[in-house]
mmCIF file of C-alpha atoms in Angstrom:
data_model
loop_
_atom_site.group_PDB
_atom_site.id
_atom_site.type_symbol
_atom_site.label_atom_id
_atom_site.label_comp_id
_atom_site.label_asym_id
_atom_site.label_seq_id
_atom_site.Cartn_x
_atom_site.Cartn_y
_atom_site.Cartn_z
ATOM 1 C CA MET A 1 12.545 33.334 8.622
ATOM 2 C CA LEU A 2 15.440 33.746 11.031
ATOM 3 C CA GLY A 3 15.530 30.033 11.539
ATOM 4 C CA GLU A 4 15.784 29.516 7.746
ATOM 5 C CA LEU A 5 18.663 32.007 7.523
ATOM 6 C CA ILE A 6 20.560 30.334 10.360
ATOM 7 C CA ASP A 7 20.070 26.986 8.613
ATOM 8 C CA ASP A 8 21.362 28.518 5.358
ATOM 9 C CA THR A 9 24.488 29.835 7.096
ATOM 10 C CA GLN A 10 25.147 26.398 8.739
ATOM 11 C CA HIS A 11 24.786 24.728 5.348
ATOM 12 C CA LEU A 12 27.201 27.303 3.803
ATOM 13 C CA ASP A 13 29.709 26.730 6.604
ATOM 14 C CA ASP A 14 29.512 22.972 5.905
ATOM 15 C CA VAL A 15 30.071 23.646 2.230
ATOM 16 C CA ILE A 16 33.053 25.910 2.919
ATOM 17 C CA ASP A 17 34.573 23.232 5.283
ATOM 18 C CA LYS A 18 34.163 20.641 2.630
ATOM 19 C CA LEU A 19 35.828 22.947 0.040
ATOM 20 C CA ASN A 20 38.670 23.510 2.338
ATOM 21 C CA LYS A 21 39.219 19.757 2.890
ATOM 22 C CA ILE A 22 38.986 19.148 -0.857
ATOM 23 C CA ILE A 23 41.518 21.891 -1.602
ATOM 24 C CA ASP A 24 43.866 20.490 1.004
ATOM 25 C CA LEU A 25 43.630 17.043 -0.393
ATOM 26 C CA LYS A 26 44.234 18.213 -3.861
ATOM 27 C CA LEU A 27 47.259 20.261 -2.749
ATOM 28 C CA ARG A 28 48.611 17.206 -0.957
ATOM 29 C CA GLU A 29 48.145 15.044 -3.963
ATOM 30 C CA ARG A 30 49.824 17.542 -6.250
ATOM 31 C CA ALA A 31 52.787 17.945 -3.801
ATOM 32 C CA LYS A 32 53.263 14.073 -3.731
ATOM 33 C CA GLY A 33 53.199 13.797 -7.506
ATOM 34 C CA ASP A 34 50.402 11.337 -7.441
ATOM 35 C CA TYR A 35 47.892 13.861 -8.839
ATOM 36 C CA VAL A 36 45.893 12.497 -11.673
ATOM 37 C CA PRO A 37 43.472 15.134 -12.969
ATOM 38 C CA SER A 38 39.862 14.155 -13.416
ATOM 39 C CA ALA A 39 38.280 14.264 -16.900
ATOM 40 C CA ALA A 40 36.855 17.813 -16.277
ATOM 41 C CA THR A 41 40.223 19.260 -15.200
ATOM 42 C CA LYS A 42 42.366 17.576 -17.985
ATOM 43 C CA PHE A 43 41.415 20.356 -20.301
ATOM 44 C CA PHE A 44 41.061 23.259 -18.032
ATOM 45 C CA ASP A 45 43.024 23.690 -14.769
ATOM 46 C CA VAL A 46 41.578 26.760 -13.036
ATOM 47 C CA VAL A 47 44.185 27.203 -10.231
ATOM 48 C CA SER A 48 47.795 26.411 -10.355
ATOM 49 C CA PRO A 49 49.264 24.744 -7.198
ATOM 50 C CA ASP A 50 51.053 27.941 -6.300
ATOM 51 C CA ASP A 51 47.922 30.102 -6.407
ATOM 52 C CA ALA A 52 45.618 27.752 -4.533
ATOM 53 C CA PRO A 53 45.875 29.397 -1.165
ATOM 54 C CA ASP A 54 45.255 32.781 -2.629
ATOM 55 C CA ALA A 55 42.343 31.505 -4.774
ATOM 56 C CA LYS A 56 40.808 30.104 -1.663
ATOM 57 C CA LYS A 57 41.047 33.433 0.167
ATOM 58 C CA ASP A 58 39.596 35.187 -2.870
ATOM 59 C CA PHE A 59 36.728 32.713 -3.087
ATOM 60 C CA LEU A 60 35.925 33.119 0.678
ATOM 61 C CA MET A 61 36.175 36.980 0.249
ATOM 62 C CA GLN A 62 33.704 36.804 -2.564
ATOM 63 C CA ILE A 63 31.267 34.835 -0.484
ATOM 64 C CA SER A 64 31.592 37.143 2.478
ATOM 65 C CA CYS A 65 31.169 40.157 0.226
ATOM 66 C CA VAL A 66 27.896 39.003 -1.289
ATOM 67 C CA ASP A 67 25.160 41.456 -0.264
ATOM 68 C CA VAL A 68 21.826 39.543 0.133
ATOM 69 C CA ASP A 69 18.751 41.557 -0.305
ATOM 70 C CA HIS A 70 16.352 39.807 1.988
ATOM 71 C CA GLU A 71 13.290 41.836 0.874
ATOM 72 C CA ARG A 72 13.821 40.854 -2.760
ATOM 73 C CA ARG A 73 14.318 37.237 -1.595
ATOM 74 C CA LEU A 74 11.033 37.372 0.280
ATOM 75 C CA ASP A 75 9.199 38.914 -2.698
ATOM 76 C CA ALA A 76 10.628 36.239 -4.965
ATOM 77 C CA LEU A 77 9.398 33.547 -2.535
ATOM 78 C CA LYS A 78 5.930 35.151 -2.380
ATOM 79 C CA THR A 79 5.767 35.391 -6.201
ATOM 80 C CA ALA A 80 6.859 31.819 -6.615
ATOM 81 C CA GLU A 81 4.204 30.715 -4.131
ATOM 82 C CA ARG A 82 1.544 32.688 -6.031
ATOM 83 C CA LEU A 83 2.694 31.224 -9.313
ATOM 84 C CA ARG A 84 2.478 27.765 -7.826
ATOM 85 C CA GLN A 85 -1.064 28.389 -6.553
ATOM 86 C CA THR A 86 -2.162 29.613 -9.921
ATOM 87 C CA GLU A 87 -0.589 26.642 -11.701
ATOM 88 C CA LEU A 88 -2.335 24.268 -9.153
ATOM 89 C CA ALA A 89 -5.656 26.014 -9.863
ATOM 90 C CA ALA A 90 -5.126 25.871 -13.620
ATOM 91 C CA LYS A 91 -4.069 22.270 -13.567
ATOM 92 C CA VAL A 92 -6.628 19.920 -15.012
ATOM 93 C CA ASN A 93 -7.179 16.731 -13.013
ATOM 94 C CA GLU A 94 -8.418 14.111 -15.419
ATOM 95 C CA PHE A 95 -10.270 12.217 -12.699
ATOM 96 C CA ASP A 96 -12.206 15.342 -11.519
ATOM 97 C CA GLU A 97 -13.003 16.282 -15.039
ATOM 98 C CA GLU A 98 -14.343 12.787 -15.890
ATOM 99 C CA LEU A 99 -16.300 12.641 -12.652
ATOM 100 C CA SER A 100 -17.978 16.006 -13.326
ATOM 101 C CA ASP A 101 -18.755 14.992 -16.826
ATOM 102 C CA PHE A 102 -20.315 11.759 -15.531
ATOM 103 C CA VAL A 103 -22.491 13.560 -13.046
ATOM 104 C CA THR A 104 -23.541 16.382 -15.352
ATOM 105 C CA GLN A 105 -24.519 13.886 -18.114
ATOM 106 C CA ARG A 106 -26.678 12.159 -15.473
ATOM 107 C CA LYS A 107 -25.130 8.758 -16.094
ATOM 108 C CA LEU A 108 -25.144 8.229 -12.309
ATOM 109 C CA ARG A 109 -27.959 5.991 -11.235
ATOM 110 C CA LYS A 110 -30.301 7.276 -8.594
ATOM 111 C CA THR A 111 -30.410 4.575 -5.940
ATOM 112 C CA GLY A 112 -32.458 6.496 -3.341
ATOM 113 C CA GLY A 113 -29.862 6.288 -0.691
ATOM 114 C CA THR A 114 -30.205 4.378 2.603
ATOM 115 C CA GLU A 115 -33.962 4.929 2.751
ATOM 116 C CA GLU A 116 -34.515 3.126 -0.467
ATOM 117 C CA LEU A 117 -32.215 0.305 0.608
ATOM 118 C CA GLU A 118 -34.041 -0.059 3.930
ATOM 119 C CA ARG A 119 -37.436 -0.142 2.060
ATOM 120 C CA ARG A 120 -36.218 -2.866 -0.289
ATOM 121 C CA ARG A 121 -34.889 -4.858 2.636
ATOM 122 C CA ALA A 122 -38.122 -4.620 4.483
ATOM 123 C CA GLU A 123 -40.106 -5.723 1.416
ATOM 124 C CA LYS A 124 -37.839 -8.782 1.064
ATOM 125 C CA GLU A 125 -38.299 -9.577 4.612
ATOM 126 C CA VAL A 126 -42.113 -9.492 4.220
ATOM 127 C CA GLU A 127 -41.889 -11.673 1.136
ATOM 128 C CA VAL A 128 -39.691 -14.167 2.914
ATOM 129 C CA MET A 129 -42.081 -14.212 5.929
ATOM 130 C CA LYS A 130 -45.123 -14.697 3.553
ATOM 131 C CA ASP A 131 -43.318 -17.636 1.821
ATOM 132 C CA MET A 132 -42.404 -19.104 5.158
ATOM 133 C CA LEU A 133 -45.969 -18.854 6.586
ATOM 134 C CA LYS A 134 -47.346 -20.277 3.320
ATOM 135 C CA SER A 135 -45.005 -23.295 3.579
ATOM 136 C CA VAL A 136 -45.939 -23.779 7.184
ATOM 137 C CA GLU A 137 -49.645 -23.658 6.336
ATOM 138 C CA GLU A 138 -49.117 -26.053 3.515
ATOM 139 C CA ALA A 139 -47.229 -28.395 5.837
ATOM 140 C CA GLU A 140 -50.011 -28.152 8.429
ATOM 141 C CA GLN A 141 -52.670 -28.897 5.823
ATOM 142 C CA ALA A 142 -50.655 -31.885 4.572
ATOM 143 C CA ARG A 143 -50.352 -33.091 8.195
ATOM 144 C CA ARG A 144 -54.078 -32.736 8.780
ATOM 145 C CA ALA A 145 -54.805 -34.515 5.546
ATOM 146 C CA LYS A 146 -52.644 -37.395 6.566
ATOM 147 C CA LEU A 147 -54.182 -37.457 10.010
ATOM 148 C CA ALA A 148 -57.663 -37.450 8.424
ATOM 149 C CA GLN A 149 -56.618 -40.397 6.169
ATOM 150 C CA ARG A 150 -55.345 -42.319 9.154
ATOM 151 C CA LYS A 151 -58.584 -41.672 10.992
ATOM 152 C CA ALA A 152 -60.592 -42.730 7.970
ATOM 153 C CA GLY A 153 -58.385 -45.770 7.566
ATOM 154 C CA ALA A 154 -58.769 -46.633 11.267
ATOM 155 C CA ALA A 155 -62.585 -46.098 11.152
ATOM 156 C CA SER A 156 -62.939 -48.321 8.042
ATOM 157 C CA LYS A 157 -60.937 -51.061 9.833
ATOM 158 C CA LYS A 158 -63.267 -50.812 12.826
ATOM 159 C CA GLN A 159 -66.301 -51.200 10.637
ATOM 160 C CA ASN A 160 -64.851 -54.195 8.784
ATOM 161 C CA THR A 161 -64.175 -56.013 12.078
#
């Protein structure tokens, strides 16, 4: 809290320094005769060139005389934070609402999680292994059949000779 107040005073000092520089520049421009009022000041000139130093002193005096009620300021900050929290709580997030509707209406498919996935993978592996063994057995039978045909062919040639 003290750090924030120190920061506030530093910012106010910067603002006052900048205001002093602006006032000095405007006074110099008016003294030279090069002064061209901006659109805002064409219709309403608040301070005449002669009253500018007094207006600056009056402005600085008003700033220094401001009585800041820190307790009221802290209460206002707490109230604003509570209001923000209630607004956040009351704020409807469309995605959350749609997600909760989706889940409550049971549109979500039940996949069984990782256990189901592992079970399906194991079943696939077993099927692939069976297919692989079946094809190996078929190939072995085909090889044996060819071998038997060769032997039968060789035996028939021996008998013919």
